[in-house]
């Protein structure tokens, strides 16, 4: 289960960003591509485990799932794909290896704790 | 009155530490001209047999070495060491994949100038290794004929990061009624243009083409130095 490793990285990176700004974190916003190879439930569980004993303990991980999107040179347009098992254009059925979105594994925002 | 939450925009790649390390490994490999291969497969794909044969056949002409990722046992590493090549085991304990820092740690006292080809045998797993760049030149995904031709469909993330698909145990293709066309189609659905080679480490089928491919990659790398 590599989600625990990835969760550990999320906690470390978020903590680093927070510490650099001198803030405390309520929630971490993550963008997760369909092709990132990460199982959401496992990642959420991993986050809970990985954040224990760190300043992020008790914070939430909010995941925005990004569907796989390709650019079809034939149709000259981007298409969101329903699954991840084929890079075929849903309109003209051509294969395209021009992946525009769907590999994301990035922290995009931090929600800060209210100052008392 | 409730205050709206304070949202702070940041942009940070979760695996940035690994990627930075992988990049520095890649630079080192470029300086020494060592060709590095990351072999990924499920357990039982015939990876160790193929690698052992590859080391044996390349070693009269090249300086070859291997790093073997394994959860606990060193069985694979011992089998590979029979080839006479320097082999080192990376014990990952509970970790289901190799990360760049493990490669760096295990290469610390190795003189890369003495290595032409370095094979990294990843942990037997088709899911987890795909996210982790190890600084390799080529990522090779192994599928055996006995695993069935729909296997690539179950691991699209890995296929999408692979440069070469190696179909192993090709000597058993007939016996298991391996559907070659379906296998090629499934691989190309997720990685159009992926290079596909068929081999049998046990019988030697297709080994010449595989070895030739490795030599060609090594020459290309050297010419870029
Ligand atoms: Zn199209």
PDB file of C-alpha atoms and ligand atoms in Angstrom, chain A residues 70-77 79 88-96, ligand 1:
ATOM      1  CA  UNK A  70      -6.525  13.981 -23.482  1.00  0.00           C
ATOM      2  CA  UNK A  71      -5.996  16.275 -26.418  1.00  0.00           C
ATOM      3  CA  UNK A  72      -7.031  14.698 -29.700  1.00  0.00           C
ATOM      4  CA  UNK A  73      -4.974  16.097 -32.590  1.00  0.00           C
ATOM      5  CA  UNK A  74      -7.571  14.783 -34.994  1.00  0.00           C
ATOM      6  CA  UNK A  75     -10.496  16.673 -33.449  1.00  0.00           C
ATOM      7  CA  UNK A  76      -8.207  19.465 -32.198  1.00  0.00           C
ATOM      8  CA  UNK A  77      -9.974  19.413 -28.874  1.00  0.00           C
ATOM      9  CA  UNK A  79     -11.743  15.336 -24.088  1.00  0.00           C
ATOM     10  CA  UNK A  88      -8.954   6.677 -27.233  1.00  0.00           C
ATOM     11  CA  UNK A  89     -10.741   9.864 -28.276  1.00  0.00           C
ATOM     12  CA  UNK A  90     -14.433   9.440 -27.420  1.00  0.00           C
ATOM     13  CA  UNK A  91     -15.399  11.344 -30.545  1.00  0.00           C
ATOM     14  CA  UNK A  92     -13.260   9.966 -33.382  1.00  0.00           C
ATOM     15  CA  UNK A  93     -11.829   6.839 -31.677  1.00  0.00           C
ATOM     16  CA  UNK A  94      -8.211   7.793 -32.435  1.00  0.00           C
ATOM     17  CA  UNK A  95      -5.571   6.948 -29.846  1.00  0.00           C
ATOM     18  CA  UNK A  96      -3.796   9.960 -28.412  1.00  0.00           C
TER      19      UNK A  96
HETATM   20 ZN1  LIG C   1     -10.732  12.780 -31.828  1.00  0.00          ZN
END
